[in-house]
PDB file of C-alpha atoms in Angstrom:
ATOM      1  CA  MET A1269      12.979   4.869 -20.295  1.00  0.00           C
ATOM      2  CA  SER A1270      13.291   3.941 -16.647  1.00  0.00           C
ATOM      3  CA  THR A1271      13.438   0.794 -14.567  1.00  0.00           C
ATOM      4  CA  LYS A1272      10.279  -1.291 -14.426  1.00  0.00           C
ATOM      5  CA  ILE A1273       8.034  -0.953 -11.404  1.00  0.00           C
ATOM      6  CA  LYS A1274       8.608  -3.785  -8.915  1.00  0.00           C
ATOM      7  CA  VAL A1275       5.356  -5.407  -7.868  1.00  0.00           C
ATOM      8  CA  VAL A1276       5.096  -8.149  -5.254  1.00  0.00           C
ATOM      9  CA  THR A1277       1.852 -10.131  -5.187  1.00  0.00           C
ATOM     10  CA  ILE A1278       0.981 -12.260  -2.167  1.00  0.00           C
ATOM     11  CA  GLY A1279      -1.573 -15.058  -2.046  1.00  0.00           C
ATOM     12  CA  GLY A1280      -2.452 -18.579  -3.095  1.00  0.00           C
ATOM     13  CA  GLY A1281      -2.934 -20.480  -6.295  1.00  0.00           C
ATOM     14  CA  THR A1282      -6.457 -19.868  -7.559  1.00  0.00           C
ATOM     15  CA  GLY A1283      -7.178 -16.240  -6.701  1.00  0.00           C
ATOM     16  CA  LEU A1284      -3.643 -15.032  -7.273  1.00  0.00           C
ATOM     17  CA  SER A1285      -3.344 -16.798 -10.625  1.00  0.00           C
ATOM     18  CA  VAL A1286      -6.456 -14.987 -11.874  1.00  0.00           C
ATOM     19  CA  LEU A1287      -4.891 -11.609 -11.074  1.00  0.00           C
ATOM     20  CA  LEU A1288      -1.515 -12.543 -12.559  1.00  0.00           C
ATOM     21  CA  ARG A1289      -2.976 -13.538 -15.928  1.00  0.00           C
ATOM     22  CA  GLY A1290      -4.052  -9.934 -16.311  1.00  0.00           C
ATOM     23  CA  LEU A1291      -1.143  -8.223 -14.583  1.00  0.00           C
ATOM     24  CA  LYS A1292       1.547  -9.942 -16.672  1.00  0.00           C
ATOM     25  CA  LYS A1293       0.369  -8.022 -19.752  1.00  0.00           C
ATOM     26  CA  TYR A1294       1.789  -4.796 -18.320  1.00  0.00           C
ATOM     27  CA  PRO A1295       5.426  -3.608 -18.141  1.00  0.00           C
ATOM     28  CA  LEU A1296       5.902  -4.572 -14.509  1.00  0.00           C
ATOM     29  CA  GLU A1297       8.557  -6.627 -12.734  1.00  0.00           C
ATOM     30  CA  ILE A1298       6.341  -9.153 -10.975  1.00  0.00           C
ATOM     31  CA  THR A1299       7.303 -11.347  -8.032  1.00  0.00           C
ATOM     32  CA  ALA A1300       4.600 -13.743  -6.857  1.00  0.00           C
ATOM     33  CA  VAL A1301       4.877 -14.863  -3.228  1.00  0.00           C
ATOM     34  CA  VAL A1302       2.867 -18.049  -2.809  1.00  0.00           C
ATOM     35  CA  THR A1303       1.692 -20.056   0.178  1.00  0.00           C
ATOM     36  CA  VAL A1304       2.778 -23.698   0.496  1.00  0.00           C
ATOM     37  CA  ALA A1305       0.536 -24.611   3.447  1.00  0.00           C
ATOM     38  CA  ASP A1306      -2.017 -26.657   1.483  1.00  0.00           C
ATOM     39  CA  ASP A1307      -2.361 -30.150   2.949  1.00  0.00           C
ATOM     40  CA  GLY A1308      -5.263 -31.504   0.927  1.00  0.00           C
ATOM     41  CA  GLY A1309      -5.668 -33.343  -2.370  1.00  0.00           C
ATOM     42  CA  SER A1310      -2.686 -33.972  -4.623  1.00  0.00           C
ATOM     43  CA  SER A1311      -0.543 -31.356  -2.858  1.00  0.00           C
ATOM     44  CA  GLY A1312      -1.188 -32.935   0.522  1.00  0.00           C
ATOM     45  CA  LYS A1313      -0.304 -36.422  -0.693  1.00  0.00           C
ATOM     46  CA  ILE A1314       2.926 -35.265  -2.367  1.00  0.00           C
ATOM     47  CA  ARG A1315       3.817 -33.255   0.719  1.00  0.00           C
ATOM     48  CA  SER A1316       3.249 -36.283   2.954  1.00  0.00           C
ATOM     49  CA  ASP A1317       4.908 -38.872   0.696  1.00  0.00           C
ATOM     50  CA  MET A1318       7.947 -36.820  -0.324  1.00  0.00           C
ATOM     51  CA  ASN A1319       8.334 -34.548   2.708  1.00  0.00           C
ATOM     52  CA  ILE A1320       8.377 -31.370   0.590  1.00  0.00           C
ATOM     53  CA  PRO A1321       6.271 -28.174   0.636  1.00  0.00           C
ATOM     54  CA  SER A1322       2.946 -28.324  -1.157  1.00  0.00           C
ATOM     55  CA  PRO A1323       3.332 -27.689  -4.904  1.00  0.00           C
ATOM     56  CA  GLY A1324      -0.274 -27.030  -5.972  1.00  0.00           C
ATOM     57  CA  ASP A1325      -0.552 -23.275  -5.466  1.00  0.00           C
ATOM     58  CA  ILE A1326       2.931 -22.798  -6.911  1.00  0.00           C
ATOM     59  CA  ARG A1327       1.880 -24.810  -9.990  1.00  0.00           C
ATOM     60  CA  ASN A1328      -1.155 -22.604 -10.606  1.00  0.00           C
ATOM     61  CA  VAL A1329       0.892 -19.419 -10.352  1.00  0.00           C
ATOM     62  CA  ILE A1330       3.620 -20.742 -12.666  1.00  0.00           C
ATOM     63  CA  ALA A1331       0.924 -21.641 -15.199  1.00  0.00           C
ATOM     64  CA  ALA A1332      -0.635 -18.175 -14.893  1.00  0.00           C
ATOM     65  CA  LEU A1333       2.670 -16.386 -15.529  1.00  0.00           C
ATOM     66  CA  SER A1334       3.902 -18.789 -18.185  1.00  0.00           C
ATOM     67  CA  ASP A1335       4.451 -17.725 -21.785  1.00  0.00           C
ATOM     68  CA  VAL A1336       4.418 -21.000 -23.699  1.00  0.00           C
ATOM     69  CA  GLU A1337       2.329 -22.811 -26.268  1.00  0.00           C
ATOM     70  CA  PRO A1338      -1.211 -23.350 -24.898  1.00  0.00           C
ATOM     71  CA  TYR A1339      -0.844 -27.121 -25.208  1.00  0.00           C
ATOM     72  CA  LEU A1340       2.229 -27.104 -22.960  1.00  0.00           C
ATOM     73  CA  GLU A1341       0.401 -25.146 -20.273  1.00  0.00           C
ATOM     74  CA  LYS A1342      -2.600 -27.465 -20.689  1.00  0.00           C
ATOM     75  CA  MET A1343      -0.338 -30.486 -20.158  1.00  0.00           C
ATOM     76  CA  PHE A1344       1.254 -28.859 -17.088  1.00  0.00           C
ATOM     77  CA  GLN A1345      -2.221 -28.356 -15.583  1.00  0.00           C
ATOM     78  CA  TYR A1346      -3.618 -31.724 -16.730  1.00  0.00           C
ATOM     79  CA  ARG A1347      -5.003 -33.816 -13.857  1.00  0.00           C
ATOM     80  CA  PHE A1348      -5.050 -37.620 -14.186  1.00  0.00           C
ATOM     81  CA  ASP A1349      -8.437 -39.223 -13.545  1.00  0.00           C
ATOM     82  CA  SER A1350      -7.443 -42.871 -13.190  1.00  0.00           C
ATOM     83  CA  GLY A1351      -4.695 -45.228 -12.055  1.00  0.00           C
ATOM     84  CA  GLU A1352      -2.151 -44.702  -9.272  1.00  0.00           C
ATOM     85  CA  VAL A1353      -1.669 -41.079 -10.303  1.00  0.00           C
ATOM     86  CA  LYS A1354      -5.398 -40.312 -10.146  1.00  0.00           C
ATOM     87  CA  GLY A1355      -6.001 -36.774  -8.884  1.00  0.00           C
ATOM     88  CA  HIS A1356      -2.437 -35.595  -9.503  1.00  0.00           C
ATOM     89  CA  PRO A1357      -1.817 -32.725 -11.945  1.00  0.00           C
ATOM     90  CA  VAL A1358       1.225 -33.251 -14.178  1.00  0.00           C
ATOM     91  CA  GLY A1359       2.719 -29.995 -12.885  1.00  0.00           C
ATOM     92  CA  ASN A1360       2.653 -31.167  -9.258  1.00  0.00           C
ATOM     93  CA  LEU A1361       4.552 -34.315 -10.236  1.00  0.00           C
ATOM     94  CA  MET A1362       7.067 -32.304 -12.271  1.00  0.00           C
ATOM     95  CA  ILE A1363       7.757 -29.914  -9.375  1.00  0.00           C
ATOM     96  CA  ALA A1364       8.132 -32.878  -7.023  1.00  0.00           C
ATOM     97  CA  ALA A1365      10.539 -34.563  -9.470  1.00  0.00           C
ATOM     98  CA  MET A1366      12.614 -31.374  -9.791  1.00  0.00           C
ATOM     99  CA  THR A1367      12.761 -31.078  -6.001  1.00  0.00           C
ATOM    100  CA  ASP A1368      14.041 -34.640  -5.807  1.00  0.00           C
ATOM    101  CA  ILE A1369      16.630 -33.954  -8.523  1.00  0.00           C
ATOM    102  CA  HIS A1370      17.916 -30.690  -7.062  1.00  0.00           C
ATOM    103  CA  GLY A1371      17.320 -31.412  -3.394  1.00  0.00           C
ATOM    104  CA  ASP A1372      15.672 -28.024  -2.837  1.00  0.00           C
ATOM    105  CA  PHE A1373      12.083 -26.870  -3.377  1.00  0.00           C
ATOM    106  CA  SER A1374      12.925 -23.257  -4.306  1.00  0.00           C
ATOM    107  CA  THR A1375      15.463 -24.428  -6.882  1.00  0.00           C
ATOM    108  CA  ALA A1376      12.815 -26.724  -8.352  1.00  0.00           C
ATOM    109  CA  VAL A1377      10.412 -23.783  -8.657  1.00  0.00           C
ATOM    110  CA  LYS A1378      13.093 -21.704 -10.408  1.00  0.00           C
ATOM    111  CA  VAL A1379      13.841 -24.509 -12.876  1.00  0.00           C
ATOM    112  CA  MET A1380      10.147 -25.068 -13.632  1.00  0.00           C
ATOM    113  CA  SER A1381       9.733 -21.313 -14.099  1.00  0.00           C
ATOM    114  CA  ARG A1382      12.471 -21.358 -16.751  1.00  0.00           C
ATOM    115  CA  ILE A1383      10.947 -24.373 -18.506  1.00  0.00           C
ATOM    116  CA  LEU A1384       7.535 -22.675 -18.623  1.00  0.00           C
ATOM    117  CA  ASN A1385       9.066 -19.306 -19.596  1.00  0.00           C
ATOM    118  CA  VAL A1386       7.514 -17.474 -16.653  1.00  0.00           C
ATOM    119  CA  ARG A1387       7.131 -13.698 -16.935  1.00  0.00           C
ATOM    120  CA  GLY A1388       8.359 -12.730 -13.509  1.00  0.00           C
ATOM    121  CA  THR A1389       9.511 -14.613 -10.424  1.00  0.00           C
ATOM    122  CA  VAL A1390       7.578 -17.207  -8.431  1.00  0.00           C
ATOM    123  CA  LEU A1391       8.651 -17.713  -4.813  1.00  0.00           C
ATOM    124  CA  PRO A1392       7.350 -20.073  -2.124  1.00  0.00           C
ATOM    125  CA  THR A1393       7.054 -18.168   1.151  1.00  0.00           C
ATOM    126  CA  THR A1394       9.112 -20.871   2.830  1.00  0.00           C
ATOM    127  CA  ASN A1395      11.138 -23.908   1.800  1.00  0.00           C
ATOM    128  CA  ASP A1396      10.000 -25.730   4.937  1.00  0.00           C
ATOM    129  CA  ILE A1397       6.896 -27.818   5.476  1.00  0.00           C
ATOM    130  CA  ALA A1398       4.431 -25.516   7.211  1.00  0.00           C
ATOM    131  CA  THR A1399       1.124 -26.450   8.839  1.00  0.00           C
ATOM    132  CA  LEU A1400      -1.609 -23.849   9.045  1.00  0.00           C
ATOM    133  CA  ASN A1401      -3.691 -23.739  12.215  1.00  0.00           C
ATOM    134  CA  ALA A1402      -6.800 -21.693  12.979  1.00  0.00           C
ATOM    135  CA  VAL A1403      -7.997 -20.511  16.369  1.00  0.00           C
ATOM    136  CA  LEU A1404     -11.776 -20.147  16.361  1.00  0.00           C
ATOM    137  CA  SER A1405     -13.676 -17.527  18.328  1.00  0.00           C
ATOM    138  CA  ASP A1406     -14.577 -20.117  20.964  1.00  0.00           C
ATOM    139  CA  GLY A1407     -10.921 -21.081  21.442  1.00  0.00           C
ATOM    140  CA  GLU A1408     -11.038 -24.338  19.470  1.00  0.00           C
ATOM    141  CA  ILE A1409      -7.934 -24.977  17.371  1.00  0.00           C
ATOM    142  CA  ILE A1410      -8.295 -26.473  13.894  1.00  0.00           C
ATOM    143  CA  ARG A1411      -5.110 -28.019  12.530  1.00  0.00           C
ATOM    144  CA  GLY A1412      -4.436 -28.227   8.788  1.00  0.00           C
ATOM    145  CA  GLU A1413      -5.405 -25.902   5.938  1.00  0.00           C
ATOM    146  CA  SER A1414      -7.850 -28.372   4.389  1.00  0.00           C
ATOM    147  CA  SER A1415      -9.754 -28.724   7.686  1.00  0.00           C
ATOM    148  CA  ILE A1416     -10.191 -25.039   8.506  1.00  0.00           C
ATOM    149  CA  THR A1417     -12.966 -24.144   6.075  1.00  0.00           C
ATOM    150  CA  LYS A1418     -14.697 -27.475   6.664  1.00  0.00           C
ATOM    151  CA  ALA A1419     -14.895 -26.731  10.403  1.00  0.00           C
ATOM    152  CA  GLY A1420     -17.371 -23.959   9.675  1.00  0.00           C
ATOM    153  CA  GLY A1421     -16.470 -21.913  12.739  1.00  0.00           C
ATOM    154  CA  VAL A1422     -15.749 -18.226  13.203  1.00  0.00           C
ATOM    155  CA  ILE A1423     -11.997 -17.724  12.771  1.00  0.00           C
ATOM    156  CA  ASP A1424     -10.207 -15.424  15.212  1.00  0.00           C
ATOM    157  CA  HIS A1425      -6.700 -15.847  13.830  1.00  0.00           C
ATOM    158  CA  VAL A1426      -4.346 -18.332  12.159  1.00  0.00           C
ATOM    159  CA  TYR A1427      -0.750 -19.324  12.789  1.00  0.00           C
ATOM    160  CA  ILE A1428       1.948 -21.597  11.377  1.00  0.00           C
ATOM    161  CA  THR A1429       3.639 -24.560  13.024  1.00  0.00           C
ATOM    162  CA  PRO A1430       6.333 -25.505  13.699  1.00  0.00           C
ATOM    163  CA  SER A1431       7.505 -22.116  14.950  1.00  0.00           C
ATOM    164  CA  ARG A1432      10.971 -22.760  13.517  1.00  0.00           C
ATOM    165  CA  VAL A1433       9.648 -22.494   9.927  1.00  0.00           C
ATOM    166  CA  LYS A1434      11.958 -20.050   8.167  1.00  0.00           C
ATOM    167  CA  PRO A1435      10.988 -17.521   5.513  1.00  0.00           C
ATOM    168  CA  ASN A1436      12.443 -17.720   2.031  1.00  0.00           C
ATOM    169  CA  GLU A1437      15.156 -15.046   2.056  1.00  0.00           C
ATOM    170  CA  ASP A1438      14.307 -14.148  -1.559  1.00  0.00           C
ATOM    171  CA  VAL A1439      10.793 -13.291  -0.378  1.00  0.00           C
ATOM    172  CA  LEU A1440      12.088 -10.906   2.276  1.00  0.00           C
ATOM    173  CA  LYS A1441      14.374  -9.248  -0.263  1.00  0.00           C
ATOM    174  CA  ALA A1442      11.556  -8.878  -2.797  1.00  0.00           C
ATOM    175  CA  ILE A1443       9.336  -7.197  -0.202  1.00  0.00           C
ATOM    176  CA  GLU A1444      12.166  -4.841   0.765  1.00  0.00           C
ATOM    177  CA  GLU A1445      12.664  -3.777  -2.866  1.00  0.00           C
ATOM    178  CA  ALA A1446       8.980  -3.600  -3.879  1.00  0.00           C
ATOM    179  CA  ASP A1447       7.329  -0.451  -5.157  1.00  0.00           C
ATOM    180  CA  TYR A1448       3.877  -2.004  -4.720  1.00  0.00           C
ATOM    181  CA  ILE A1449       2.623  -4.948  -2.683  1.00  0.00           C
ATOM    182  CA  ILE A1450      -0.665  -6.521  -3.769  1.00  0.00           C
ATOM    183  CA  MET A1451      -2.696  -9.015  -1.728  1.00  0.00           C
ATOM    184  CA  GLY A1452      -5.686 -10.923  -3.018  1.00  0.00           C
ATOM    185  CA  PRO A1453      -7.970 -11.977  -4.398  1.00  0.00           C
ATOM    186  CA  GLY A1454      -8.245 -15.388  -2.786  1.00  0.00           C
ATOM    187  CA  SER A1455      -9.241 -17.230   0.369  1.00  0.00           C
ATOM    188  CA  LEU A1456      -8.502 -14.836   3.207  1.00  0.00           C
ATOM    189  CA  TYR A1457      -7.393 -17.185   5.974  1.00  0.00           C
ATOM    190  CA  THR A1458      -6.095 -20.085   3.876  1.00  0.00           C
ATOM    191  CA  SER A1459      -4.388 -18.388   0.910  1.00  0.00           C
ATOM    192  CA  ILE A1460      -3.406 -14.811   1.792  1.00  0.00           C
ATOM    193  CA  ILE A1461      -2.791 -14.688   5.550  1.00  0.00           C
ATOM    194  CA  PRO A1462      -0.721 -17.943   5.674  1.00  0.00           C
ATOM    195  CA  ASN A1463       2.040 -16.012   3.908  1.00  0.00           C
ATOM    196  CA  LEU A1464       1.902 -13.233   6.496  1.00  0.00           C
ATOM    197  CA  VAL A1465       2.344 -15.450   9.550  1.00  0.00           C
ATOM    198  CA  ILE A1466       5.667 -16.882   8.389  1.00  0.00           C
ATOM    199  CA  SER A1467       8.268 -15.248  10.632  1.00  0.00           C
ATOM    200  CA  ASN A1468       9.628 -11.857   9.485  1.00  0.00           C
ATOM    201  CA  VAL A1469       7.272 -11.539   6.504  1.00  0.00           C
ATOM    202  CA  SER A1470       4.813  -9.205   8.251  1.00  0.00           C
ATOM    203  CA  GLU A1471       7.700  -7.269   9.760  1.00  0.00           C
ATOM    204  CA  LYS A1472       9.170  -6.668   6.299  1.00  0.00           C
ATOM    205  CA  ILE A1473       5.756  -5.586   4.980  1.00  0.00           C
ATOM    206  CA  ARG A1474       5.357  -3.104   7.844  1.00  0.00           C
ATOM    207  CA  GLU A1475       8.839  -1.712   7.202  1.00  0.00           C
ATOM    208  CA  SER A1476       8.368  -1.485   3.434  1.00  0.00           C
ATOM    209  CA  ASN A1477       7.784   1.899   1.812  1.00  0.00           C
ATOM    210  CA  ALA A1478       5.803   0.185  -0.945  1.00  0.00           C
ATOM    211  CA  LYS A1479       2.189   1.160  -1.531  1.00  0.00           C
ATOM    212  CA  LYS A1480      -0.051  -1.693  -0.384  1.00  0.00           C
ATOM    213  CA  ILE A1481      -3.084  -2.729  -2.421  1.00  0.00           C
ATOM    214  CA  TYR A1482      -5.819  -5.189  -1.493  1.00  0.00           C
ATOM    215  CA  VAL A1483      -8.074  -6.775  -4.123  1.00  0.00           C
ATOM    216  CA  CYS A1484     -11.121  -7.860  -2.161  1.00  0.00           C
ATOM    217  CA  ASN A1485     -13.046 -11.033  -2.894  1.00  0.00           C
ATOM    218  CA  VAL A1486     -16.330 -10.665  -4.756  1.00  0.00           C
ATOM    219  CA  MET A1487     -18.134 -13.324  -2.681  1.00  0.00           C
ATOM    220  CA  THR A1488     -17.862 -14.457   0.923  1.00  0.00           C
ATOM    221  CA  GLN A1489     -16.560 -17.965   1.636  1.00  0.00           C
ATOM    222  CA  HIS A1490     -18.513 -20.224   3.973  1.00  0.00           C
ATOM    223  CA  GLY A1491     -16.492 -21.380   6.953  1.00  0.00           C
ATOM    224  CA  GLU A1492     -13.957 -18.625   6.414  1.00  0.00           C
ATOM    225  CA  THR A1493     -15.504 -15.213   5.790  1.00  0.00           C
ATOM    226  CA  ASP A1494     -19.221 -15.626   6.499  1.00  0.00           C
ATOM    227  CA  ASN A1495     -20.943 -12.205   6.557  1.00  0.00           C
ATOM    228  CA  TYR A1496     -17.629 -10.387   5.984  1.00  0.00           C
ATOM    229  CA  SER A1497     -17.685  -6.913   4.471  1.00  0.00           C
ATOM    230  CA  VAL A1498     -14.783  -5.397   2.541  1.00  0.00           C
ATOM    231  CA  CYS A1499     -13.550  -3.740   5.729  1.00  0.00           C
ATOM    232  CA  ASP A1500     -13.773  -7.023   7.656  1.00  0.00           C
ATOM    233  CA  HIS A1501     -11.330  -8.569   5.172  1.00  0.00           C
ATOM    234  CA  ILE A1502      -8.946  -5.645   5.599  1.00  0.00           C
ATOM    235  CA  VAL A1503      -9.166  -5.703   9.395  1.00  0.00           C
ATOM    236  CA  ALA A1504      -8.371  -9.440   9.449  1.00  0.00           C
ATOM    237  CA  ILE A1505      -5.196  -8.869   7.447  1.00  0.00           C
ATOM    238  CA  ASN A1506      -4.232  -5.857   9.566  1.00  0.00           C
ATOM    239  CA  LYS A1507      -4.682  -7.975  12.699  1.00  0.00           C
ATOM    240  CA  HIS A1508      -2.125 -10.511  11.490  1.00  0.00           C
ATOM    241  CA  VAL A1509       0.327  -7.879  10.223  1.00  0.00           C
ATOM    242  CA  GLU A1510      -0.255  -5.853  13.402  1.00  0.00           C
ATOM    243  CA  GLU A1511      -0.655  -2.589  11.531  1.00  0.00           C
ATOM    244  CA  ASN A1512      -3.090  -0.796   9.243  1.00  0.00           C
ATOM    245  CA  ILE A1513      -1.098  -1.339   6.061  1.00  0.00           C
ATOM    246  CA  PHE A1514      -3.258  -0.684   3.007  1.00  0.00           C
ATOM    247  CA  ASP A1515      -3.267   2.407   0.821  1.00  0.00           C
ATOM    248  CA  LEU A1516      -5.840   1.144  -1.674  1.00  0.00           C
ATOM    249  CA  VAL A1517      -8.620  -1.427  -1.839  1.00  0.00           C
ATOM    250  CA  ILE A1518     -10.321  -2.541  -5.053  1.00  0.00           C
ATOM    251  CA  ALA A1519     -13.840  -3.908  -4.655  1.00  0.00           C
ATOM    252  CA  ASN A1520     -16.710  -5.088  -6.814  1.00  0.00           C
ATOM    253  CA  SER A1521     -19.830  -2.928  -6.975  1.00  0.00           C
ATOM    254  CA  ARG A1522     -21.829  -4.978  -9.502  1.00  0.00           C
ATOM    255  CA  GLU A1523     -25.156  -6.329  -8.298  1.00  0.00           C
ATOM    256  CA  PHE A1524     -25.767  -9.856  -9.576  1.00  0.00           C
ATOM    257  CA  ASP A1525     -29.087 -11.344 -10.645  1.00  0.00           C
ATOM    258  CA  ASP A1526     -30.928 -13.554  -8.179  1.00  0.00           C
ATOM    259  CA  SER A1527     -30.768 -16.362 -10.737  1.00  0.00           C
ATOM    260  CA  ILE A1528     -26.982 -16.358 -10.377  1.00  0.00           C
ATOM    261  CA  LEU A1529     -26.902 -15.772  -6.625  1.00  0.00           C
ATOM    262  CA  SER A1530     -29.341 -18.568  -5.815  1.00  0.00           C
ATOM    263  CA  LYS A1531     -26.730 -21.294  -6.235  1.00  0.00           C
ATOM    264  CA  TYR A1532     -24.307 -19.330  -4.048  1.00  0.00           C
ATOM    265  CA  HIS A1533     -26.927 -18.938  -1.330  1.00  0.00           C
ATOM    266  CA  LYS A1534     -27.187 -22.732  -1.234  1.00  0.00           C
ATOM    267  CA  GLU A1535     -23.462 -22.775  -0.409  1.00  0.00           C
ATOM    268  CA  LYS A1536     -23.998 -20.020   2.191  1.00  0.00           C
ATOM    269  CA  GLN A1537     -22.139 -17.437   0.135  1.00  0.00           C
ATOM    270  CA  GLU A1538     -23.136 -13.869  -0.619  1.00  0.00           C
ATOM    271  CA  PRO A1539     -21.640 -10.793  -2.301  1.00  0.00           C
ATOM    272  CA  VAL A1540     -19.114  -8.927  -0.172  1.00  0.00           C
ATOM    273  CA  LYS A1541     -20.647  -5.605   0.856  1.00  0.00           C
ATOM    274  CA  ILE A1542     -18.722  -2.358   0.596  1.00  0.00           C
ATOM    275  CA  ASP A1543     -18.791  -0.439   3.894  1.00  0.00           C
ATOM    276  CA  HIS A1544     -17.620   2.944   2.663  1.00  0.00           C
ATOM    277  CA  GLU A1545     -17.467   4.802   5.973  1.00  0.00           C
ATOM    278  CA  LYS A1546     -15.377   2.155   7.723  1.00  0.00           C
ATOM    279  CA  ILE A1547     -12.919   1.987   4.819  1.00  0.00           C
ATOM    280  CA  GLU A1548     -12.661   5.766   4.819  1.00  0.00           C
ATOM    281  CA  ALA A1549     -12.063   5.741   8.594  1.00  0.00           C
ATOM    282  CA  LEU A1550      -9.012   3.541   8.006  1.00  0.00           C
ATOM    283  CA  GLY A1551      -7.632   6.121   5.589  1.00  0.00           C
ATOM    284  CA  ILE A1552      -7.763   3.731   2.642  1.00  0.00           C
ATOM    285  CA  LYS A1553      -8.558   4.833  -0.901  1.00  0.00           C
ATOM    286  CA  LEU A1554     -11.440   2.817  -2.342  1.00  0.00           C
ATOM    287  CA  ILE A1555     -11.835   1.958  -6.010  1.00  0.00           C
ATOM    288  CA  LYS A1556     -15.173   0.274  -6.648  1.00  0.00           C
ATOM    289  CA  ASN A1557     -16.128  -0.852 -10.109  1.00  0.00           C
ATOM    290  CA  ASN A1558     -19.004  -2.752 -11.714  1.00  0.00           C
ATOM    291  CA  ASP A1559     -16.592  -4.739 -13.881  1.00  0.00           C
ATOM    292  CA  VAL A1560     -14.405  -6.119 -11.065  1.00  0.00           C
ATOM    293  CA  GLY A1561     -16.766  -9.069 -10.735  1.00  0.00           C
ATOM    294  CA  ILE A1562     -18.192 -10.827 -13.771  1.00  0.00           C
ATOM    295  CA  VAL A1563     -20.334 -13.875 -14.488  1.00  0.00           C
ATOM    296  CA  ASP A1564     -18.735 -16.590 -16.586  1.00  0.00           C
ATOM    297  CA  ASN A1565     -20.652 -19.836 -17.204  1.00  0.00           C
ATOM    298  CA  ASN A1566     -22.954 -19.032 -14.272  1.00  0.00           C
ATOM    299  CA  THR A1567     -19.931 -18.573 -12.033  1.00  0.00           C
ATOM    300  CA  ILE A1568     -19.014 -15.278 -10.374  1.00  0.00           C
ATOM    301  CA  ARG A1569     -15.325 -14.489 -10.630  1.00  0.00           C
ATOM    302  CA  HIS A1570     -12.883 -11.606 -10.848  1.00  0.00           C
ATOM    303  CA  ASN A1571     -12.334  -9.901 -14.180  1.00  0.00           C
ATOM    304  CA  ALA A1572      -8.545 -10.214 -14.388  1.00  0.00           C
ATOM    305  CA  ASP A1573      -8.219  -7.679 -17.190  1.00  0.00           C
ATOM    306  CA  LYS A1574     -10.287  -5.020 -15.429  1.00  0.00           C
ATOM    307  CA  VAL A1575      -8.656  -5.477 -12.023  1.00  0.00           C
ATOM    308  CA  SER A1576      -5.199  -5.316 -13.605  1.00  0.00           C
ATOM    309  CA  GLU A1577      -6.169  -2.194 -15.535  1.00  0.00           C
ATOM    310  CA  LEU A1578      -7.365  -0.494 -12.333  1.00  0.00           C
ATOM    311  CA  ILE A1579      -4.115  -1.400 -10.568  1.00  0.00           C
ATOM    312  CA  TYR A1580      -1.982  -0.197 -13.447  1.00  0.00           C
ATOM    313  CA  ASP A1581      -3.898   3.080 -13.761  1.00  0.00           C
ATOM    314  CA  TYR A1582      -3.366   3.642 -10.031  1.00  0.00           C
ATOM    315  CA  ILE A1583       0.364   3.054 -10.497  1.00  0.00           C
ATOM    316  CA  ILE A1584       0.487   5.460 -13.437  1.00  0.00           C
ATOM    317  CA  ASP A1585      -1.169   8.178 -11.373  1.00  0.00           C
ATOM    318  CA  ASP A1586       1.140   7.427  -8.452  1.00  0.00           C
ATOM    319  CA  LYS A1587       4.482   7.144 -10.280  1.00  0.00           C
ATOM    320  CA  PRO A1588       4.058   8.248 -13.904  1.00  0.00           C
ATOM    321  CA  THR A1589       7.776   8.864 -14.477  1.00  0.00           C
ATOM    322  CA  MET A1590       8.632   5.219 -13.772  1.00  0.00           C
ATOM    323  CA  ILE A1591       6.363   3.744 -16.438  1.00  0.00           C
ATOM    324  CA  TYR A1592       7.433   2.725 -19.946  1.00  0.00           C
ATOM    325  CA  ASN A1593       4.067   3.055 -21.710  1.00  0.00           C
ATOM    326  CA  LYS A1594       0.513   2.621 -20.563  1.00  0.00           C
ATOM    327  CA  ARG A1595       0.003  -0.230 -23.018  1.00  0.00           C
TER     328      ARG A1595
END
């Protein structure tokens, strides 16, 4: 019996939490690195009022990795719909309260992780307040994460201000020690890449000997990845890391019925196309599977169990002597 495989996942609240609900079922030592650049909704108000990093994405990841009674997780995720706390999830308020008690956002996240019996470690990329900015193809600069997608322009690159924002040292250490680094699924420019443009994070990823895996989105996102193929997603990440980093990409190959796609077309979204030759040219192994994307209540989403199984099988083939048991 050997030491558990160390896996670092990088992303934001919604997409990353889907992956983690599946991945936590396997004998892996998981560290989730989570963006805190959200400036909209409840997170934005708490960030503005209390001068702390945004708690929303952190809350979703804690909930995904938690091992508690379902009612406790449901309470943690419960969002008030009236009164002065309208729009605030209980978990956001609890993280804010813990930050006020302990005087440090990362400490608050650690305490909440213990309370919710998290399987793994949840880390904000930075303990500082960070603002995400996007430079569009025409040179226009959009300030604030919540405004980027709404702008509807073609994004060239994103960056964080102020420049003095420091990385969480625990994040840098986790990347150094990782056996595997997984990015995605999730919003490309507003959930995944914001982590990479915090100083020293990309440098540590480039230096890491870990195998790098990208779980590509099933659908494009209007205002962010219009007309993007799988390779376009990869190239965007490589551009911000300044190196071709990935060893493996997992993509959906299921074709969805027009009855399902019609509502997505109204939102200017379409399935992400797999461009095999371009992926091969980058030297990246491609795993495509019909069960990566599924339809649930007329909504297309990732199949957390299948994606996690594909990742774990890849790890087994890569480092079989380091695994406890396959199940």
